[in-house]
Amino acid sequence: MVMAILPSFTLWPSTSQNRKDSAEISGNMSTRDCSCHSQPKLKVVSKQNLHITSAPERKFSSAWFHLRKLLVMLIYLSSTYALTQDSQSSLARKKVGLVLEGGGALGLAHIGVIQYLEEHHIPVSYIAGTSMGGLVGGVYATGPDATELREIVKAIKWDDVISGQSRFEDLSFRRKQDAREYPSTLEFGLHQGLQFPSGFNSGQQVDLILDRISLPYAELKSFDDLPIPFACVATDLVTRSEHVFRSGPLDLALRSTMSLPGIFSPVVHEGHIYVDGGLLNNFPVSAAREMGADIVLGIHLEVASLKRDTSLSSFQVLGESIDAVIAANEREAMKRADLVVSVPLQDFSSMDYEKADAIIKAGYDAAAANAERLASLSVDEASWKDYLTKRASRRAAAVTPQRVEVTGVDPNIAQPLAEEMSNFAKQPVNSSKLEREILELNGTGPFSSVNYSIVQEDGKSVLQIDAHEKPYSPPIVRPLIVIDGSDYNDVFFSIGARITFLNFGGYRRELRNDVILGSQYGIASEYYRPFTTASNWFFAPRLGINSSQYPLYNGSSLLALYRHRLAVGGLDLGHSFGRTGELRFGYEGGYEHFSTQIGNVTELPTASGATGAVKVQYSLNDLDDPVVPRSGQSVNFYTKYYHANPGAPEGFPLSELQIQNFLRLSDPSSVFLNAHGGTSYGYKTGIPAFALGGTTRFVAFGENELLANQYFLFQTGYIRKLTKMPPLLGSTIDFLGMFEIGKTYPLPNAPKPPNLPGDIVGALIVNTLFGPVEVGGAVGDYGHGKFYFQIGRIF
């Protein structure tokens, strides 16, 4: 339009003479029409009809001429601005497809890029992502802005997500007992033979994140109906091809795209088995094109290249080989993108979730470095506001469920579970509260994961709790390795397992069995049965046979080796206090035998015969970790009255109390104060009631060196986390420093024990998947000192 107007006005006279004697166009001049394209016609003046004006007229004409020039300039400028605006509007109509690459923690850089795009008014019409790119893109597609997206992703407790283990606080009391007594985090099943989990991580924490994000969109027919149309890529192991999710349950799609093989359990759905899409298409430009993108903007995560002199293990070779295949696919995909923003992340790894802020900033800085190229995608303020308004209008509102149902499990289990969660019906879903109950439900043991969503049934909204039982159970097996190197010249080794049948004979009922072989061998079983499915009262019959070595030391010298055999049965009536404790009343009786295998020490004669006692027992566990607690309390107390016991001249009472208190000073540092004490109230017990020394109580003393019917012991110490371990190997490496002091009281006819024995302990604890490995040394009173190691319980 500008080019059509300007030539028309240049027909007006412009010479100096003409400026001096400007021509007036009169109504009676002879004229001819001149057309320039489709613009308004201009009348051209014939020479013979020119009329020269007088001086006053010339002044008026000159002013009129300059006014006309000003009008020409205004028209030109306004036309140029209109052309620019028209150009921007035309570009804004070009639909931008944002492609987000997978890369674990490195994928958090996408948040920084999205933040830059929003700040510079670059609208995203489509999103396609894989793995972590799929998670970030999926969250963004549901409608939050960049700030909300950052808060959502940063609020995720990535350590819990990656470890795949339920937090110790979320476990039921009986599962806490399992974790304390069997500290290995490995687990497998015997369902249809020996079976291991399909991944180290069941994905429960991930599931809850995705359920919360997807809840308002549970009835979504197509991902095109999200605030931003979305697609993500997974790998289908059944068809051995990539699968692009553009419809179906959103949480299932997101869970599938980031199911890293061997780490997360695969997603099984309608005859398909889905794992991480990065194996086949980690840079899904093709998906964005199929969705309708005119311009594809891809975000590439640059990682450090492998150095030529790097020494690789067999596992690293396998990993680098897979990475090479993925990188080749990415390079081909990037060629098909219109714009690629590469984020330099060579200083980070795919597990650096704790460096989220720095990784996000790297993404923002990379986008800023490409400002000139990205500027062509920007729209004006009015267009941007219109884009945001339309995006916000597509956000779904939360739905109020009318009832709760549980699926995926036997109706005899589903019904009581639905009753327990019925309080979530007829009110907006409180995701935080619901997820807390799901984590506690998962902490009971039988489920690999529990999901939630809203479904429509008979025109009513239903909160559906979908519980997935562990496919390798029943039963569930927790292995045990015990190595006692309290004296490295005489190391005792045992291996065993706890085999548990959960929901055995009904909801919340369980049969728990212990088997151990080696220096100690035996078998024990307990059937735990609540009065009703919702009752805190229970009864528990039990039966066991056990034989263990009982070494007796004097300093570093082994005096004798005894064998302690016990066959006992009992019945307890108890009351549970939620996830933290229980109280039991019961009776136990059987047969006990104590005899020498090596050596001869007169103060511990052979004793055998019947044993029987009534008891009261209370246990509390409010710790934050089963192996190396950093905060919380633990209490164990029992009192018994033995009416029979080998070697005891008469009946006697016996009580013992153990209290542990841990206080966190900072993230790496904690202190603790523990107190132990026991007494037979002055009665003779036959077989010694308490034996101290070894690796946990009076560490500088030999195993069972301090025998007593009465004692007290105080422990205070410091724990510092030195480093985290890769989740597939364990959790942490910690330093332990401890000071102990206490007293034991002499047995009848036995030498007087040391007065107020004490020691100082220093140790390194490596908390592995197979259990904690402790290596340390201790120095104590009366010339005691030793180096020791163990695999087993630390506290």
Short mmCIF file of N, CA, C and O in Angstrom, two decimals, residues 723-763:
data_model
loop_
_atom_site.label_atom_id
_atom_site.label_comp_id
_atom_site.label_asym_id
_atom_site.label_seq_id
_atom_site.Cartn_x
_atom_site.Cartn_y
_atom_site.Cartn_z
N THR A 723 28.91 -38.53 51.84
CA THR A 723 28.53 -38.43 50.44
C THR A 723 27.32 -39.31 50.18
O THR A 723 27.01 -40.21 50.96
N LYS A 724 26.66 -39.03 49.08
CA LYS A 724 25.58 -39.89 48.61
C LYS A 724 26.12 -40.92 47.65
O LYS A 724 27.08 -40.66 46.93
N MET A 725 25.49 -42.07 47.65
CA MET A 725 25.86 -43.12 46.71
C MET A 725 24.86 -43.14 45.56
O MET A 725 23.72 -42.68 45.72
N PRO A 726 25.24 -43.66 44.40
CA PRO A 726 24.26 -43.85 43.33
C PRO A 726 23.10 -44.70 43.83
O PRO A 726 23.33 -45.69 44.55
N PRO A 727 21.86 -44.34 43.50
CA PRO A 727 20.70 -45.06 44.04
C PRO A 727 20.73 -46.56 43.80
O PRO A 727 20.18 -47.31 44.60
N LEU A 728 21.36 -46.99 42.71
CA LEU A 728 21.40 -48.43 42.42
C LEU A 728 22.40 -49.18 43.29
O LEU A 728 22.38 -50.40 43.30
N LEU A 729 23.24 -48.46 44.02
CA LEU A 729 24.23 -49.11 44.87
C LEU A 729 23.89 -49.00 46.35
O LEU A 729 24.25 -49.86 47.14
N GLY A 730 23.21 -47.94 46.74
CA GLY A 730 22.89 -47.73 48.15
C GLY A 730 22.41 -46.32 48.38
O GLY A 730 21.91 -45.66 47.48
N SER A 731 22.60 -45.84 49.61
CA SER A 731 22.10 -44.51 49.94
C SER A 731 23.23 -43.55 50.30
O SER A 731 23.51 -42.61 49.55
N THR A 732 23.92 -43.77 51.42
CA THR A 732 24.92 -42.80 51.87
C THR A 732 26.16 -43.50 52.43
O THR A 732 26.14 -44.69 52.75
N ILE A 733 27.23 -42.71 52.54
CA ILE A 733 28.41 -43.12 53.30
C ILE A 733 28.54 -42.13 54.44
O ILE A 733 28.55 -40.91 54.23
N ASP A 734 28.61 -42.65 55.68
CA ASP A 734 28.56 -41.81 56.87
C ASP A 734 29.74 -42.09 57.79
O ASP A 734 30.28 -43.21 57.82
N PHE A 735 30.09 -41.05 58.56
CA PHE A 735 31.06 -41.22 59.63
C PHE A 735 30.32 -41.29 60.96
O PHE A 735 29.37 -40.53 61.20
N LEU A 736 30.76 -42.20 61.83
CA LEU A 736 30.17 -42.35 63.16
C LEU A 736 31.25 -42.19 64.21
O LEU A 736 32.28 -42.87 64.16
N GLY A 737 31.01 -41.29 65.15
CA GLY A 737 31.86 -41.17 66.33
C GLY A 737 31.00 -41.36 67.57
O GLY A 737 29.91 -40.80 67.66
N MET A 738 31.47 -42.17 68.55
CA MET A 738 30.61 -42.49 69.69
C MET A 738 31.44 -42.65 70.96
O MET A 738 32.57 -43.14 70.93
N PHE A 739 30.85 -42.22 72.06
CA PHE A 739 31.44 -42.45 73.39
C PHE A 739 30.44 -43.25 74.21
O PHE A 739 29.24 -42.94 74.24
N GLU A 740 30.94 -44.30 74.90
CA GLU A 740 30.09 -45.17 75.71
C GLU A 740 30.61 -45.22 77.14
O GLU A 740 31.81 -45.24 77.38
N ILE A 741 29.68 -45.28 78.06
CA ILE A 741 30.04 -45.50 79.46
C ILE A 741 28.87 -46.19 80.14
O ILE A 741 27.70 -45.97 79.81
N GLY A 742 29.18 -47.09 81.07
CA GLY A 742 28.12 -47.83 81.75
C GLY A 742 28.67 -48.68 82.86
O GLY A 742 29.80 -48.48 83.33
N LYS A 743 27.88 -49.65 83.28
CA LYS A 743 28.30 -50.53 84.38
C LYS A 743 27.56 -51.84 84.27
O LYS A 743 26.38 -51.88 83.92
N THR A 744 28.27 -52.92 84.55
CA THR A 744 27.64 -54.23 84.67
C THR A 744 27.87 -54.74 86.09
O THR A 744 28.88 -54.45 86.71
N TYR A 745 26.92 -55.51 86.57
CA TYR A 745 26.99 -56.02 87.95
C TYR A 745 27.32 -57.50 87.90
O TYR A 745 26.89 -58.22 87.00
N PRO A 746 28.10 -58.00 88.89
CA PRO A 746 28.65 -59.37 88.80
C PRO A 746 27.58 -60.44 88.90
O PRO A 746 26.57 -60.30 89.60
N LEU A 747 27.84 -61.53 88.21
CA LEU A 747 27.03 -62.73 88.35
C LEU A 747 27.47 -63.47 89.61
O LEU A 747 28.60 -63.31 90.09
N PRO A 748 26.61 -64.30 90.16
CA PRO A 748 27.03 -65.13 91.29
C PRO A 748 28.22 -66.02 90.91
O PRO A 748 28.25 -66.60 89.83
N ASN A 749 29.20 -66.09 91.78
CA ASN A 749 30.39 -66.93 91.60
C ASN A 749 31.23 -66.54 90.37
O ASN A 749 31.98 -67.35 89.84
N ALA A 750 31.07 -65.31 89.90
CA ALA A 750 31.84 -64.85 88.73
C ALA A 750 32.79 -63.75 89.16
O ALA A 750 32.55 -63.05 90.16
N PRO A 751 33.91 -63.55 88.41
CA PRO A 751 34.83 -62.48 88.75
C PRO A 751 34.14 -61.12 88.63
O PRO A 751 33.23 -60.93 87.84
N LYS A 752 34.62 -60.19 89.45
CA LYS A 752 34.03 -58.86 89.45
C LYS A 752 34.33 -58.17 88.12
O LYS A 752 35.47 -58.12 87.67
N PRO A 753 33.31 -57.61 87.45
CA PRO A 753 33.54 -56.94 86.17
C PRO A 753 34.21 -55.60 86.37
O PRO A 753 34.30 -55.09 87.49
N PRO A 754 34.71 -54.99 85.29
CA PRO A 754 35.35 -53.67 85.40
C PRO A 754 34.38 -52.64 85.99
O PRO A 754 33.17 -52.73 85.80
N ASN A 755 34.95 -51.68 86.70
CA ASN A 755 34.14 -50.61 87.27
C ASN A 755 33.92 -49.52 86.22
O ASN A 755 34.88 -48.95 85.70
N LEU A 756 32.69 -49.23 85.89
CA LEU A 756 32.32 -48.21 84.90
C LEU A 756 33.14 -48.33 83.61
O LEU A 756 33.91 -47.45 83.25
N PRO A 757 33.02 -49.45 82.92
CA PRO A 757 33.74 -49.58 81.65
C PRO A 757 33.22 -48.57 80.62
O PRO A 757 32.05 -48.21 80.62
N GLY A 758 34.09 -48.12 79.76
CA GLY A 758 33.71 -47.18 78.70
C GLY A 758 34.65 -47.29 77.53
O GLY A 758 35.70 -47.93 77.60
N ASP A 759 34.29 -46.64 76.41
CA ASP A 759 35.15 -46.67 75.23
C ASP A 759 34.80 -45.54 74.29
O ASP A 759 33.78 -44.85 74.44
N ILE A 760 35.68 -45.33 73.32
CA ILE A 760 35.49 -44.36 72.25
C ILE A 760 35.54 -45.12 70.93
O ILE A 760 36.44 -45.95 70.71
N VAL A 761 34.57 -44.83 70.04
CA VAL A 761 34.43 -45.59 68.80
C VAL A 761 34.46 -44.62 67.62
O VAL A 761 33.87 -43.53 67.66
N GLY A 762 35.15 -45.01 66.56
CA GLY A 762 35.12 -44.29 65.29
C GLY A 762 34.91 -45.28 64.17
O GLY A 762 35.57 -46.33 64.13
N ALA A 763 33.96 -44.99 63.24
CA ALA A 763 33.65 -45.97 62.21
C ALA A 763 33.16 -45.28 60.94
O ALA A 763 32.67 -44.14 60.96
#
